[in-house]
PDB file of C-alpha atoms in Angstrom:
ATOM      1  CA  GLU L   1       1.936  17.186  10.859  1.00 59.00           C
ATOM      2  CA  ALA L   2      -1.547  15.596  10.681  1.00 77.00           C
ATOM      3  CA  GLY L   3      -1.699  12.271   8.618  1.00 91.00           C
ATOM      4  CA  VAL L   4      -4.193  11.117   6.077  1.00 95.00           C
ATOM      5  CA  ALA L   5      -7.564  10.942   7.738  1.00 95.00           C
ATOM      6  CA  GLN L   6     -10.236   8.248   6.710  1.00 97.00           C
ATOM      7  CA  SER L   7     -13.700   7.446   7.940  1.00 96.00           C
ATOM      8  CA  PRO L   8     -15.378   5.467   8.896  1.00 96.00           C
ATOM      9  CA  ARG L   9     -12.757   2.899  10.131  1.00 95.00           C
ATOM     10  CA  TYR L  10     -15.170  -0.048   9.844  1.00 96.00           C
ATOM     11  CA  LYS L  11     -18.368  -0.745   7.852  1.00 97.00           C
ATOM     12  CA  ILE L  12     -20.558  -3.608   7.562  1.00 97.00           C
ATOM     13  CA  ILE L  13     -23.362  -3.711   4.847  1.00 97.00           C
ATOM     14  CA  GLU L  14     -25.364  -6.302   3.110  1.00 97.00           C
ATOM     15  CA  LYS L  15     -24.872  -7.113  -0.678  1.00 95.00           C
ATOM     16  CA  ARG L  16     -26.487  -4.751  -2.987  1.00 96.00           C
ATOM     17  CA  GLN L  17     -26.433  -1.873  -0.450  1.00 97.00           C
ATOM     18  CA  SER L  18     -24.470   1.316  -1.054  1.00 97.00           C
ATOM     19  CA  VAL L  19     -21.499   2.635   0.918  1.00 97.00           C
ATOM     20  CA  ALA L  20     -19.277   5.674   0.838  1.00 97.00           C
ATOM     21  CA  PHE L  21     -15.681   6.221   2.348  1.00 97.00           C
ATOM     22  CA  TRP L  22     -14.235   9.717   3.046  1.00 97.00           C
ATOM     23  CA  CYS L  23     -10.550  10.712   2.900  1.00 97.00           C
ATOM     24  CA  ASN L  24      -8.860  13.944   3.793  1.00 96.00           C
ATOM     25  CA  PRO L  25      -5.197  14.014   2.562  1.00 95.00           C
ATOM     26  CA  ILE L  26      -2.281  15.663   4.092  1.00 93.00           C
ATOM     27  CA  SER L  27      -2.425  19.394   3.847  1.00 91.00           C
ATOM     28  CA  GLY L  28      -0.773  20.499   0.616  1.00 89.00           C
ATOM     29  CA  HIS L  29      -0.409  17.171  -1.010  1.00 91.00           C
ATOM     30  CA  ALA L  30      -1.765  17.408  -4.537  1.00 90.00           C
ATOM     31  CA  THR L  31      -2.134  13.882  -5.509  1.00 92.00           C
ATOM     32  CA  LEU L  32      -4.591  11.385  -3.863  1.00 94.00           C
ATOM     33  CA  TYR L  33      -4.865   7.775  -4.379  1.00 95.00           C
ATOM     34  CA  TRP L  34      -7.541   5.106  -3.393  1.00 97.00           C
ATOM     35  CA  TYR L  35      -6.466   1.529  -3.112  1.00 96.00           C
ATOM     36  CA  GLN L  36      -8.330  -1.679  -2.464  1.00 97.00           C
ATOM     37  CA  GLN L  37      -6.419  -4.174  -0.140  1.00 94.00           C
ATOM     38  CA  ILE L  38      -7.971  -7.706  -0.052  1.00 94.00           C
ATOM     39  CA  LEU L  39      -6.868  -9.927   2.819  1.00 90.00           C
ATOM     40  CA  GLY L  40      -3.462 -11.260   2.381  1.00 86.00           C
ATOM     41  CA  GLN L  41      -2.783  -9.372  -0.717  1.00 89.00           C
ATOM     42  CA  GLY L  42      -0.941  -6.064  -1.399  1.00 90.00           C
ATOM     43  CA  PRO L  43      -2.812  -2.795  -2.247  1.00 93.00           C
ATOM     44  CA  LYS L  44      -4.392  -2.564  -5.681  1.00 93.00           C
ATOM     45  CA  LEU L  45      -4.675   1.174  -7.151  1.00 93.00           C
ATOM     46  CA  LEU L  46      -8.133   2.046  -7.834  1.00 96.00           C
ATOM     47  CA  ILE L  47      -7.955   5.642  -8.800  1.00 96.00           C
ATOM     48  CA  GLN L  48      -5.337   8.418  -8.705  1.00 93.00           C
ATOM     49  CA  PHE L  49      -6.227  12.184  -8.552  1.00 93.00           C
ATOM     50  CA  GLN L  50      -3.955  15.128  -9.288  1.00 91.00           C
ATOM     51  CA  ASN L  51      -5.752  17.979  -7.757  1.00 88.00           C
ATOM     52  CA  ASN L  52      -9.456  17.387  -8.700  1.00 85.00           C
ATOM     53  CA  GLY L  53      -8.539  15.774 -11.989  1.00 91.00           C
ATOM     54  CA  VAL L  54      -8.364  12.024 -12.532  1.00 92.00           C
ATOM     55  CA  VAL L  55      -4.890  10.788 -13.521  1.00 90.00           C
ATOM     56  CA  ASP L  56      -5.636   6.890 -13.564  1.00 90.00           C
ATOM     57  CA  ASP L  57      -8.839   5.095 -13.097  1.00 93.00           C
ATOM     58  CA  SER L  58      -7.987   1.992 -15.241  1.00 91.00           C
ATOM     59  CA  GLN L  59      -8.539  -0.513 -12.498  1.00 91.00           C
ATOM     60  CA  LEU L  60     -11.498   1.179 -10.983  1.00 95.00           C
ATOM     61  CA  PRO L  61     -14.914  -1.093 -11.714  1.00 94.00           C
ATOM     62  CA  LYS L  62     -16.805   1.811 -12.971  1.00 94.00           C
ATOM     63  CA  ASP L  63     -20.024   0.040 -13.142  1.00 95.00           C
ATOM     64  CA  ARG L  64     -20.224   0.041  -9.371  1.00 97.00           C
ATOM     65  CA  PHE L  65     -17.512   2.186  -8.183  1.00 97.00           C
ATOM     66  CA  SER L  66     -17.207   5.911  -8.269  1.00 97.00           C
ATOM     67  CA  ALA L  67     -14.850   8.612  -6.790  1.00 97.00           C
ATOM     68  CA  GLU L  68     -14.585  12.270  -6.640  1.00 95.00           C
ATOM     69  CA  ARG L  69     -12.355  15.025  -5.376  1.00 94.00           C
ATOM     70  CA  LEU L  70     -14.291  18.122  -6.196  1.00 81.00           C
ATOM     71  CA  LYS L  71     -12.277  20.867  -4.567  1.00 85.00           C
ATOM     72  CA  GLY L  72      -8.963  19.106  -4.897  1.00 83.00           C
ATOM     73  CA  VAL L  73      -8.726  18.312  -1.199  1.00 91.00           C
ATOM     74  CA  ASP L  74     -10.860  15.652   0.491  1.00 94.00           C
ATOM     75  CA  SER L  75     -12.313  12.830  -1.620  1.00 97.00           C
ATOM     76  CA  THR L  76     -15.147  10.244  -1.388  1.00 97.00           C
ATOM     77  CA  LEU L  77     -15.168   6.789  -2.869  1.00 98.00           C
ATOM     78  CA  LYS L  78     -18.523   5.158  -3.432  1.00 98.00           C
ATOM     79  CA  ILE L  79     -19.691   1.565  -4.080  1.00 97.00           C
ATOM     80  CA  GLN L  80     -23.161   1.056  -5.394  1.00 96.00           C
ATOM     81  CA  PRO L  81     -24.217  -1.648  -5.361  1.00 96.00           C
ATOM     82  CA  ALA L  82     -21.806  -3.721  -3.181  1.00 96.00           C
ATOM     83  CA  LYS L  83     -20.947  -7.282  -3.826  1.00 96.00           C
ATOM     84  CA  LEU L  84     -19.356  -9.884  -1.594  1.00 97.00           C
ATOM     85  CA  GLU L  85     -16.006  -9.662  -3.337  1.00 96.00           C
ATOM     86  CA  ASP L  86     -15.882  -5.979  -2.410  1.00 97.00           C
ATOM     87  CA  SER L  87     -14.958  -7.008   1.231  1.00 97.00           C
ATOM     88  CA  ALA L  88     -11.636  -5.474   1.731  1.00 97.00           C
ATOM     89  CA  VAL L  89      -9.726  -2.703   3.151  1.00 96.00           C
ATOM     90  CA  TYR L  90      -9.955   0.658   1.237  1.00 97.00           C
ATOM     91  CA  LEU L  91      -6.699   2.610   1.705  1.00 97.00           C
ATOM     92  CA  CYS L  92      -6.295   6.387   1.057  1.00 97.00           C
ATOM     93  CA  ALA L  93      -2.844   7.813   0.238  1.00 95.00           C
ATOM     94  CA  SER L  94      -1.520  11.199  -0.708  1.00 93.00           C
ATOM     95  CA  SER L  95       1.719  12.675  -1.912  1.00 90.00           C
ATOM     96  CA  LEU L  96       2.942  16.079  -2.678  1.00 86.00           C
ATOM     97  CA  VAL L  97       3.144  15.308  -6.385  1.00 71.00           C
ATOM     98  CA  ALA L  98       2.863  12.379  -8.608  1.00 64.00           C
ATOM     99  CA  GLY L  99       5.807  10.387  -9.672  1.00 62.00           C
ATOM    100  CA  GLY L 100       9.295  11.597  -8.999  1.00 60.00           C
ATOM    101  CA  THR L 101      12.096   9.332  -7.560  1.00 59.00           C
ATOM    102  CA  TYR L 102      11.693  10.076  -3.909  1.00 63.00           C
ATOM    103  CA  ASN L 103       8.151  11.117  -3.908  1.00 74.00           C
ATOM    104  CA  GLU L 104       6.516   9.233  -1.082  1.00 83.00           C
ATOM    105  CA  GLN L 105       2.937   8.186  -0.530  1.00 89.00           C
ATOM    106  CA  PHE L 106       1.523   8.399   2.901  1.00 92.00           C
ATOM    107  CA  PHE L 107      -1.307   6.102   3.790  1.00 94.00           C
ATOM    108  CA  GLY L 108      -4.305   6.617   5.778  1.00 95.00           C
ATOM    109  CA  PRO L 109      -5.392   3.913   8.490  1.00 94.00           C
ATOM    110  CA  GLY L 110      -8.019   2.491   5.971  1.00 96.00           C
ATOM    111  CA  THR L 111     -11.580   1.571   6.087  1.00 97.00           C
ATOM    112  CA  ARG L 112     -12.387  -2.123   6.525  1.00 96.00           C
ATOM    113  CA  LEU L 113     -15.478  -3.109   4.583  1.00 97.00           C
ATOM    114  CA  THR L 114     -17.445  -6.254   5.171  1.00 97.00           C
ATOM    115  CA  VAL L 115     -20.135  -7.084   2.725  1.00 97.00           C
ATOM    116  CA  LEU L 116     -22.505  -9.940   4.011  1.00 96.00           C
TER     117      LEU L 116
ATOM    118  CA  LYS T   1       1.139 -12.802 -12.966  1.00 57.00           C
ATOM    119  CA  ASN T   2       2.157 -10.138 -10.390  1.00 63.00           C
ATOM    120  CA  GLN T   3       5.310  -8.369 -11.412  1.00 90.00           C
ATOM    121  CA  VAL T   4       6.370  -8.327  -7.744  1.00 94.00           C
ATOM    122  CA  GLU T   5       6.863 -11.434  -5.801  1.00 95.00           C
ATOM    123  CA  GLN T   6       7.638 -11.674  -2.326  1.00 97.00           C
ATOM    124  CA  SER T   7       8.807 -14.554  -0.002  1.00 96.00           C
ATOM    125  CA  PRO T   8       8.202 -16.129   2.228  1.00 97.00           C
ATOM    126  CA  GLN T   9       4.569 -15.404   2.496  1.00 95.00           C
ATOM    127  CA  SER T  10       4.685 -15.636   6.264  1.00 96.00           C
ATOM    128  CA  LEU T  11       7.499 -16.076   8.780  1.00 97.00           C
ATOM    129  CA  ILE T  12       7.597 -16.670  12.667  1.00 98.00           C
ATOM    130  CA  ILE T  13      10.774 -15.960  14.565  1.00 97.00           C
ATOM    131  CA  LEU T  14      11.731 -15.592  18.071  1.00 97.00           C
ATOM    132  CA  GLU T  15      12.435 -12.258  19.635  1.00 97.00           C
ATOM    133  CA  GLY T  16      16.088 -11.237  19.219  1.00 97.00           C
ATOM    134  CA  LYS T  17      16.581 -13.271  16.259  1.00 97.00           C
ATOM    135  CA  ASN T  18      17.476 -11.860  12.658  1.00 97.00           C
ATOM    136  CA  CYS T  19      15.362 -12.510   9.499  1.00 97.00           C
ATOM    137  CA  THR T  20      15.501 -11.579   5.818  1.00 98.00           C
ATOM    138  CA  LEU T  21      12.772 -11.114   3.421  1.00 98.00           C
ATOM    139  CA  GLN T  22      12.775 -11.403  -0.275  1.00 98.00           C
ATOM    140  CA  CYS T  23      11.469  -9.496  -3.168  1.00 97.00           C
ATOM    141  CA  ASN T  24      11.919 -10.367  -6.893  1.00 97.00           C
ATOM    142  CA  TYR T  25      10.388  -8.085  -9.555  1.00 95.00           C
ATOM    143  CA  THR T  26      10.076  -7.844 -13.200  1.00 93.00           C
ATOM    144  CA  VAL T  27       8.778  -4.372 -13.364  1.00 85.00           C
ATOM    145  CA  SER T  28      10.440  -2.273 -16.084  1.00 83.00           C
ATOM    146  CA  PRO T  29      11.759   0.432 -16.583  1.00 84.00           C
ATOM    147  CA  PHE T  30      12.759   0.424 -12.962  1.00 86.00           C
ATOM    148  CA  SER T  31      12.522   3.740 -11.091  1.00 85.00           C
ATOM    149  CA  ASN T  32      12.845   3.040  -7.416  1.00 89.00           C
ATOM    150  CA  LEU T  33      11.851   0.272  -4.919  1.00 93.00           C
ATOM    151  CA  ARG T  34      10.391   0.793  -1.459  1.00 94.00           C
ATOM    152  CA  TRP T  35       9.871  -1.487   1.362  1.00 96.00           C
ATOM    153  CA  TYR T  36       6.756  -0.707   3.591  1.00 96.00           C
ATOM    154  CA  LYS T  37       5.722  -1.882   7.019  1.00 97.00           C
ATOM    155  CA  GLN T  38       2.091  -2.454   7.580  1.00 95.00           C
ATOM    156  CA  ASP T  39       1.015  -3.016  11.177  1.00 94.00           C
ATOM    157  CA  THR T  40      -2.356  -4.641  11.557  1.00 90.00           C
ATOM    158  CA  GLY T  41      -5.211  -2.156  11.141  1.00 87.00           C
ATOM    159  CA  ARG T  42      -3.040   0.607   9.953  1.00 90.00           C
ATOM    160  CA  GLY T  43      -1.635   1.945   6.564  1.00 92.00           C
ATOM    161  CA  PRO T  44       1.717   1.052   5.048  1.00 93.00           C
ATOM    162  CA  VAL T  45       4.550   3.116   6.272  1.00 94.00           C
ATOM    163  CA  SER T  46       7.764   3.604   4.135  1.00 92.00           C
ATOM    164  CA  LEU T  47      10.711   2.078   5.695  1.00 95.00           C
ATOM    165  CA  THR T  48      13.387   2.418   2.806  1.00 93.00           C
ATOM    166  CA  ILE T  49      13.647   3.667  -0.687  1.00 91.00           C
ATOM    167  CA  MET T  50      16.467   2.722  -3.382  1.00 91.00           C
ATOM    168  CA  THR T  51      17.148   3.907  -6.781  1.00 89.00           C
ATOM    169  CA  PHE T  52      18.924   2.026  -9.533  1.00 84.00           C
ATOM    170  CA  SER T  53      22.355   3.182  -8.338  1.00 87.00           C
ATOM    171  CA  GLU T  54      21.799   2.278  -4.806  1.00 89.00           C
ATOM    172  CA  ASN T  55      22.506  -1.220  -3.484  1.00 91.00           C
ATOM    173  CA  THR T  56      22.071  -0.954   0.264  1.00 95.00           C
ATOM    174  CA  LYS T  57      19.985   1.445   2.557  1.00 94.00           C
ATOM    175  CA  SER T  58      19.566   1.188   6.440  1.00 95.00           C
ATOM    176  CA  ASN T  59      16.956   2.333   8.658  1.00 94.00           C
ATOM    177  CA  GLY T  60      17.860   1.601  12.201  1.00 95.00           C
ATOM    178  CA  ARG T  61      17.481  -2.206  12.424  1.00 97.00           C
ATOM    179  CA  TYR T  62      16.155  -2.363   8.962  1.00 97.00           C
ATOM    180  CA  THR T  63      18.634  -2.860   5.945  1.00 97.00           C
ATOM    181  CA  ALA T  64      17.475  -3.151   2.456  1.00 97.00           C
ATOM    182  CA  THR T  65      19.691  -4.248  -0.438  1.00 97.00           C
ATOM    183  CA  LEU T  66      18.939  -4.139  -4.183  1.00 96.00           C
ATOM    184  CA  ASP T  67      20.476  -6.065  -7.055  1.00 94.00           C
ATOM    185  CA  ALA T  68      19.168  -4.144 -10.162  1.00 90.00           C
ATOM    186  CA  ASP T  69      20.913  -6.752 -12.402  1.00 91.00           C
ATOM    187  CA  THR T  70      19.169  -9.665 -10.969  1.00 94.00           C
ATOM    188  CA  LYS T  71      15.967  -7.598 -10.076  1.00 94.00           C
ATOM    189  CA  GLN T  72      16.092  -8.731  -6.462  1.00 96.00           C
ATOM    190  CA  SER T  73      15.848  -6.991  -3.246  1.00 97.00           C
ATOM    191  CA  SER T  74      16.017  -7.988   0.477  1.00 98.00           C
ATOM    192  CA  LEU T  75      14.996  -6.606   3.612  1.00 98.00           C
ATOM    193  CA  HIS T  76      17.127  -7.771   6.624  1.00 98.00           C
ATOM    194  CA  ILE T  77      15.816  -7.186  10.277  1.00 98.00           C
ATOM    195  CA  THR T  78      18.442  -7.412  12.945  1.00 97.00           C
ATOM    196  CA  ALA T  79      17.553  -8.193  16.558  1.00 97.00           C
ATOM    197  CA  SER T  80      13.867  -8.532  15.988  1.00 97.00           C
ATOM    198  CA  GLN T  81      11.478  -7.050  18.547  1.00 97.00           C
ATOM    199  CA  LEU T  82       7.834  -7.816  19.194  1.00 97.00           C
ATOM    200  CA  SER T  83       6.939  -4.508  17.527  1.00 97.00           C
ATOM    201  CA  ASP T  84       8.315  -5.663  14.275  1.00 97.00           C
ATOM    202  CA  SER T  85       5.268  -8.102  13.912  1.00 98.00           C
ATOM    203  CA  ALA T  86       3.622  -6.753  10.766  1.00 97.00           C
ATOM    204  CA  SER T  87       3.396  -7.182   7.078  1.00 96.00           C
ATOM    205  CA  TYR T  88       6.332  -5.941   5.068  1.00 97.00           C
ATOM    206  CA  ILE T  89       5.324  -4.874   1.487  1.00 96.00           C
ATOM    207  CA  CYS T  90       7.871  -4.334  -1.414  1.00 96.00           C
ATOM    208  CA  VAL T  91       6.820  -1.887  -3.991  1.00 93.00           C
ATOM    209  CA  VAL T  92       8.502  -1.076  -7.274  1.00 92.00           C
ATOM    210  CA  SER T  93       7.840   1.977  -9.360  1.00 88.00           C
ATOM    211  CA  ALA T  94       8.134   2.387 -13.034  1.00 82.00           C
ATOM    212  CA  ASN T  95       7.697   5.891 -14.028  1.00 73.00           C
ATOM    213  CA  ASN T  96       4.339   6.919 -12.204  1.00 70.00           C
ATOM    214  CA  ASP T  97       3.189   3.206 -12.056  1.00 79.00           C
ATOM    215  CA  MET T  98       3.674   1.543  -8.495  1.00 84.00           C
ATOM    216  CA  ARG T  99       3.514  -2.312  -8.264  1.00 89.00           C
ATOM    217  CA  PHE T 100       2.832  -3.845  -4.994  1.00 92.00           C
ATOM    218  CA  GLY T 101       3.882  -7.214  -3.705  1.00 94.00           C
ATOM    219  CA  ALA T 102       1.569  -9.318  -1.744  1.00 94.00           C
ATOM    220  CA  GLY T 103       3.758  -8.884   1.364  1.00 95.00           C
ATOM    221  CA  THR T 104       5.348 -10.980   4.060  1.00 97.00           C
ATOM    222  CA  ARG T 105       3.485 -11.599   7.263  1.00 96.00           C
ATOM    223  CA  LEU T 106       6.251 -11.563  10.026  1.00 98.00           C
ATOM    224  CA  THR T 107       5.289 -12.573  13.659  1.00 98.00           C
ATOM    225  CA  VAL T 108       7.835 -12.295  16.251  1.00 98.00           C
ATOM    226  CA  LYS T 109       7.313 -14.225  19.355  1.00 97.00           C
ATOM    227  CA  PRO T 110       8.704 -13.699  22.908  1.00 96.00           C
TER     228      PRO T 110
END
């Protein structure tokens, strides 16, 4: 079974530039998550999709971050304009459904963003 | 204040030795607790999951314990191997809300 795919794996940009990340979840997984993981910290949820609808985006900095999952499959996360503090690993995860006691999230390898 | 606290922040042990990682949480209402292993440059991978009624769960050389009364969990690694070098993240779920700890960075040296 193919895992969660993410691209690019690494990205270096200058502050105020724009960047986009792509995620393809495991086939059949209805729920998709984007996390931000700053070095030395645990992942922080940015946004959660159920199919192509947003379930939770309460921690997404909406003035600069946006995400979409138009067809309920793959997703893109965009930052415009980027700030130095956006330097982090952006993880995408998917699960069959949201919630549930044994529902497991499967994570992709992440995209490491460096903002100079 | 983070609702999931892990200790120690980092740990260095020799290959073959055992170690125990700690996780204390205040998340409520409790649904389940997972331990994830995150290798450098990779996404986290689930090791164990425990619900309220489970107080121990093993996965090979990894054994997790849960005390729901004191809201504490531990991950014990037996006979450590070099490949155990990674970050170990404790994640506590309350309904559909997952709270991540900052992780313990484990280094196993030959």
